[in-house]
JSON list of C-alpha atoms in Angstrom, two decimals:
[
{"chain": "G", "resi": 11, "resn": "MET", "atom": "CA", "xyz": [4.55, -9.28, 14.24]},
{"chain": "G", "resi": 12, "resn": "ASP", "atom": "CA", "xyz": [7.88, -7.95, 16.01]},
{"chain": "G", "resi": 13, "resn": "ILE", "atom": "CA", "xyz": [9.58, -4.65, 14.68]},
{"chain": "G", "resi": 14, "resn": "SER", "atom": "CA", "xyz": [11.91, -5.96, 12.72]},
{"chain": "G", "resi": 15, "resn": "SER", "atom": "CA", "xyz": [9.31, -7.41, 10.09]},
{"chain": "G", "resi": 16, "resn": "MET", "atom": "CA", "xyz": [7.52, -4.30, 10.01]},
{"chain": "G", "resi": 17, "resn": "THR", "atom": "CA", "xyz": [10.31, -2.93, 7.84]},
{"chain": "G", "resi": 18, "resn": "THR", "atom": "CA", "xyz": [8.69, -5.14, 5.18]},
{"chain": "G", "resi": 19, "resn": "VAL", "atom": "CA", "xyz": [5.13, -3.98, 5.37]},
{"chain": "G", "resi": 20, "resn": "ILE", "atom": "CA", "xyz": [6.15, -0.31, 5.34]},
{"chain": "G", "resi": 21, "resn": "ALA", "atom": "CA", "xyz": [8.40, -1.12, 2.20]},
{"chain": "G", "resi": 22, "resn": "ILE", "atom": "CA", "xyz": [4.97, -2.55, 0.63]},
{"chain": "G", "resi": 23, "resn": "VAL", "atom": "CA", "xyz": [3.25, 0.44, 1.70]},
{"chain": "G", "resi": 24, "resn": "VAL", "atom": "CA", "xyz": [5.86, 2.96, 0.37]},
{"chain": "G", "resi": 25, "resn": "ILE", "atom": "CA", "xyz": [6.09, 0.93, -3.33]},
{"chain": "G", "resi": 26, "resn": "CYS", "atom": "CA", "xyz": [2.07, 0.69, -3.39]},
{"chain": "G", "resi": 27, "resn": "TYR", "atom": "CA", "xyz": [2.34, 4.44, -2.46]},
{"chain": "G", "resi": 28, "resn": "LEU", "atom": "CA", "xyz": [4.47, 5.10, -5.77]},
{"chain": "G", "resi": 29, "resn": "ILE", "atom": "CA", "xyz": [2.18, 3.18, -7.53]},
{"chain": "G", "resi": 30, "resn": "GLY", "atom": "CA", "xyz": [-1.08, 4.93, -6.65]},
{"chain": "G", "resi": 31, "resn": "LEU", "atom": "CA", "xyz": [1.10, 8.28, -7.56]},
{"chain": "G", "resi": 32, "resn": "ALA", "atom": "CA", "xyz": [2.02, 6.79, -10.69]},
{"chain": "G", "resi": 33, "resn": "ALA", "atom": "CA", "xyz": [-1.80, 5.60, -11.50]},
{"chain": "G", "resi": 34, "resn": "LYS", "atom": "CA", "xyz": [-3.22, 9.05, -10.64]},
{"chain": "G", "resi": 35, "resn": "THR", "atom": "CA", "xyz": [-1.13, 10.85, -13.55]},
{"chain": "G", "resi": 36, "resn": "ILE", "atom": "CA", "xyz": [-2.74, 8.36, -16.04]},
{"chain": "G", "resi": 37, "resn": "PRO", "atom": "CA", "xyz": [-5.71, 10.20, -17.35]},
{"chain": "G", "resi": 38, "resn": "ALA", "atom": "CA", "xyz": [-7.81, 7.39, -18.34]},
{"chain": "G", "resi": 39, "resn": "VAL", "atom": "CA", "xyz": [-7.55, 6.02, -14.40]},
{"chain": "G", "resi": 40, "resn": "LYS", "atom": "CA", "xyz": [-10.46, 7.32, -12.34]},
{"chain": "G", "resi": 41, "resn": "ASP", "atom": "CA", "xyz": [-9.52, 8.37, -8.78]},
{"chain": "G", "resi": 42, "resn": "ASN", "atom": "CA", "xyz": [-12.08, 5.83, -7.39]},
{"chain": "G", "resi": 43, "resn": "TYR", "atom": "CA", "xyz": [-10.15, 2.95, -9.09]},
{"chain": "G", "resi": 44, "resn": "ILE", "atom": "CA", "xyz": [-6.56, 3.63, -7.26]},
{"chain": "G", "resi": 45, "resn": "PRO", "atom": "CA", "xyz": [-7.45, 2.16, -3.91]},
{"chain": "G", "resi": 46, "resn": "VAL", "atom": "CA", "xyz": [-8.43, -1.19, -6.00]},
{"chain": "G", "resi": 47, "resn": "ILE", "atom": "CA", "xyz": [-4.86, -0.91, -7.98]},
{"chain": "G", "resi": 48, "resn": "VAL", "atom": "CA", "xyz": [-2.71, -0.31, -4.92]},
{"chain": "G", "resi": 49, "resn": "GLY", "atom": "CA", "xyz": [-4.80, -3.04, -2.97]},
{"chain": "G", "resi": 50, "resn": "ALA", "atom": "CA", "xyz": [-4.12, -5.61, -5.94]},
{"chain": "G", "resi": 51, "resn": "PHE", "atom": "CA", "xyz": [-0.40, -4.54, -6.34]},
{"chain": "G", "resi": 52, "resn": "GLY", "atom": "CA", "xyz": [-0.38, -5.04, -2.46]},
{"chain": "G", "resi": 53, "resn": "GLY", "atom": "CA", "xyz": [-1.58, -8.57, -2.39]},
{"chain": "G", "resi": 54, "resn": "ILE", "atom": "CA", "xyz": [0.99, -9.15, -5.12]},
{"chain": "G", "resi": 55, "resn": "LEU", "atom": "CA", "xyz": [3.76, -7.74, -3.32]},
{"chain": "G", "resi": 56, "resn": "GLY", "atom": "CA", "xyz": [2.64, -9.56, -0.23]},
{"chain": "G", "resi": 57, "resn": "VAL", "atom": "CA", "xyz": [3.00, -12.94, -2.09]},
{"chain": "G", "resi": 58, "resn": "LEU", "atom": "CA", "xyz": [6.40, -12.06, -3.39]},
{"chain": "G", "resi": 59, "resn": "GLY", "atom": "CA", "xyz": [7.59, -11.12, 0.03]},
{"chain": "G", "resi": 60, "resn": "MET", "atom": "CA", "xyz": [6.79, -14.10, 1.55]},
{"chain": "G", "resi": 61, "resn": "TYR", "atom": "CA", "xyz": [8.80, -16.00, -0.81]},
{"chain": "G", "resi": 62, "resn": "VAL", "atom": "CA", "xyz": [11.93, -13.67, -0.89]},
{"chain": "G", "resi": 63, "resn": "ILE", "atom": "CA", "xyz": [12.18, -12.02, 2.54]},
{"chain": "G", "resi": 64, "resn": "PRO", "atom": "CA", "xyz": [12.90, -14.55, 5.15]},
{"chain": "G", "resi": 65, "resn": "ASP", "atom": "CA", "xyz": [11.41, -12.32, 7.97]},
{"chain": "G", "resi": 66, "resn": "PHE", "atom": "CA", "xyz": [7.96, -11.80, 6.28]},
{"chain": "G", "resi": 67, "resn": "PRO", "atom": "CA", "xyz": [4.90, -11.64, 8.56]},
{"chain": "G", "resi": 68, "resn": "ALA", "atom": "CA", "xyz": [3.25, -14.41, 6.72]},
{"chain": "G", "resi": 69, "resn": "GLN", "atom": "CA", "xyz": [4.00, -17.79, 6.22]},
{"chain": "G", "resi": 70, "resn": "ASP", "atom": "CA", "xyz": [1.19, -19.31, 3.91]},
{"chain": "G", "resi": 71, "resn": "ILE", "atom": "CA", "xyz": [-0.21, -17.63, 0.76]},
{"chain": "G", "resi": 72, "resn": "LEU", "atom": "CA", "xyz": [-3.68, -16.32, 2.05]},
{"chain": "G", "resi": 73, "resn": "ASN", "atom": "CA", "xyz": [-1.81, -14.36, 4.61]},
{"chain": "G", "resi": 74, "resn": "ALA", "atom": "CA", "xyz": [0.64, -13.15, 2.61]},
{"chain": "G", "resi": 75, "resn": "ILE", "atom": "CA", "xyz": [-2.26, -11.82, 0.31]},
{"chain": "G", "resi": 76, "resn": "ALA", "atom": "CA", "xyz": [-4.00, -10.31, 3.28]},
{"chain": "G", "resi": 77, "resn": "VAL", "atom": "CA", "xyz": [-0.98, -8.40, 4.96]},
{"chain": "G", "resi": 78, "resn": "GLY", "atom": "CA", "xyz": [0.01, -7.12, 1.25]},
{"chain": "G", "resi": 79, "resn": "ILE", "atom": "CA", "xyz": [-3.72, -5.92, 0.50]},
{"chain": "G", "resi": 80, "resn": "VAL", "atom": "CA", "xyz": [-3.69, -4.32, 3.83]},
{"chain": "G", "resi": 81, "resn": "SER", "atom": "CA", "xyz": [-0.51, -2.70, 3.18]},
{"chain": "G", "resi": 82, "resn": "GLY", "atom": "CA", "xyz": [-1.29, -1.69, -0.19]},
{"chain": "G", "resi": 83, "resn": "LEU", "atom": "CA", "xyz": [-4.57, 0.27, 1.08]},
{"chain": "G", "resi": 84, "resn": "SER", "atom": "CA", "xyz": [-2.85, 1.46, 4.14]},
{"chain": "G", "resi": 85, "resn": "SER", "atom": "CA", "xyz": [-0.88, 3.62, 1.32]},
{"chain": "G", "resi": 86, "resn": "THR", "atom": "CA", "xyz": [-4.20, 5.40, -0.05]},
{"chain": "G", "resi": 87, "resn": "GLY", "atom": "CA", "xyz": [-4.67, 6.02, 3.81]},
{"chain": "G", "resi": 88, "resn": "ALA", "atom": "CA", "xyz": [-1.44, 7.65, 4.07]},
{"chain": "G", "resi": 89, "resn": "ASN", "atom": "CA", "xyz": [-1.98, 9.49, 1.08]},
{"chain": "G", "resi": 90, "resn": "GLN", "atom": "CA", "xyz": [-5.47, 10.96, 2.36]},
{"chain": "G", "resi": 91, "resn": "VAL", "atom": "CA", "xyz": [-3.56, 11.74, 5.76]},
{"chain": "G", "resi": 92, "resn": "TYR", "atom": "CA", "xyz": [-1.26, 13.92, 3.76]},
{"chain": "G", "resi": 93, "resn": "LYS", "atom": "CA", "xyz": [-3.67, 15.52, 1.76]},
{"chain": "G", "resi": 94, "resn": "GLN", "atom": "CA", "xyz": [-5.67, 16.55, 4.92]},
{"chain": "G", "resi": 95, "resn": "LEU", "atom": "CA", "xyz": [-3.25, 17.65, 6.66]},
{"chain": "G", "resi": 96, "resn": "LYS", "atom": "CA", "xyz": [-2.09, 19.81, 4.01]},
{"chain": "G", "resi": 97, "resn": "ASP", "atom": "CA", "xyz": [-5.18, 21.10, 2.65]},
{"chain": "G", "resi": 98, "resn": "GLY", "atom": "CA", "xyz": [-6.52, 21.45, 6.34]},
{"chain": "G", "resi": 99, "resn": "THR", "atom": "CA", "xyz": [-7.36, 25.16, 7.56]},
{"chain": "G", "resi": 100, "resn": "ASP", "atom": "CA", "xyz": [-7.06, 26.19, 11.16]},
{"chain": "G", "resi": 101, "resn": "GLU", "atom": "CA", "xyz": [-10.48, 27.35, 12.31]}
]
């Protein structure tokens, strides 16, 4: 994967991050289901990206789903990094 195709993956991360934020505002959705939600949406966005984006880093469905799921789950990691940096104390 070269640097030009990373922008498509970053776009999936950002979209999944926003989906995770939206899911957090719904009281019926428990926090432990949010990674599953963003992973599933990431997989869907990965397949869509494979068909729509010419320089998408995957050329087949399984790899596109994998790229999407990993991108979706990395949005959860980005959220946790933000929370830890924001809430962290200097001891």
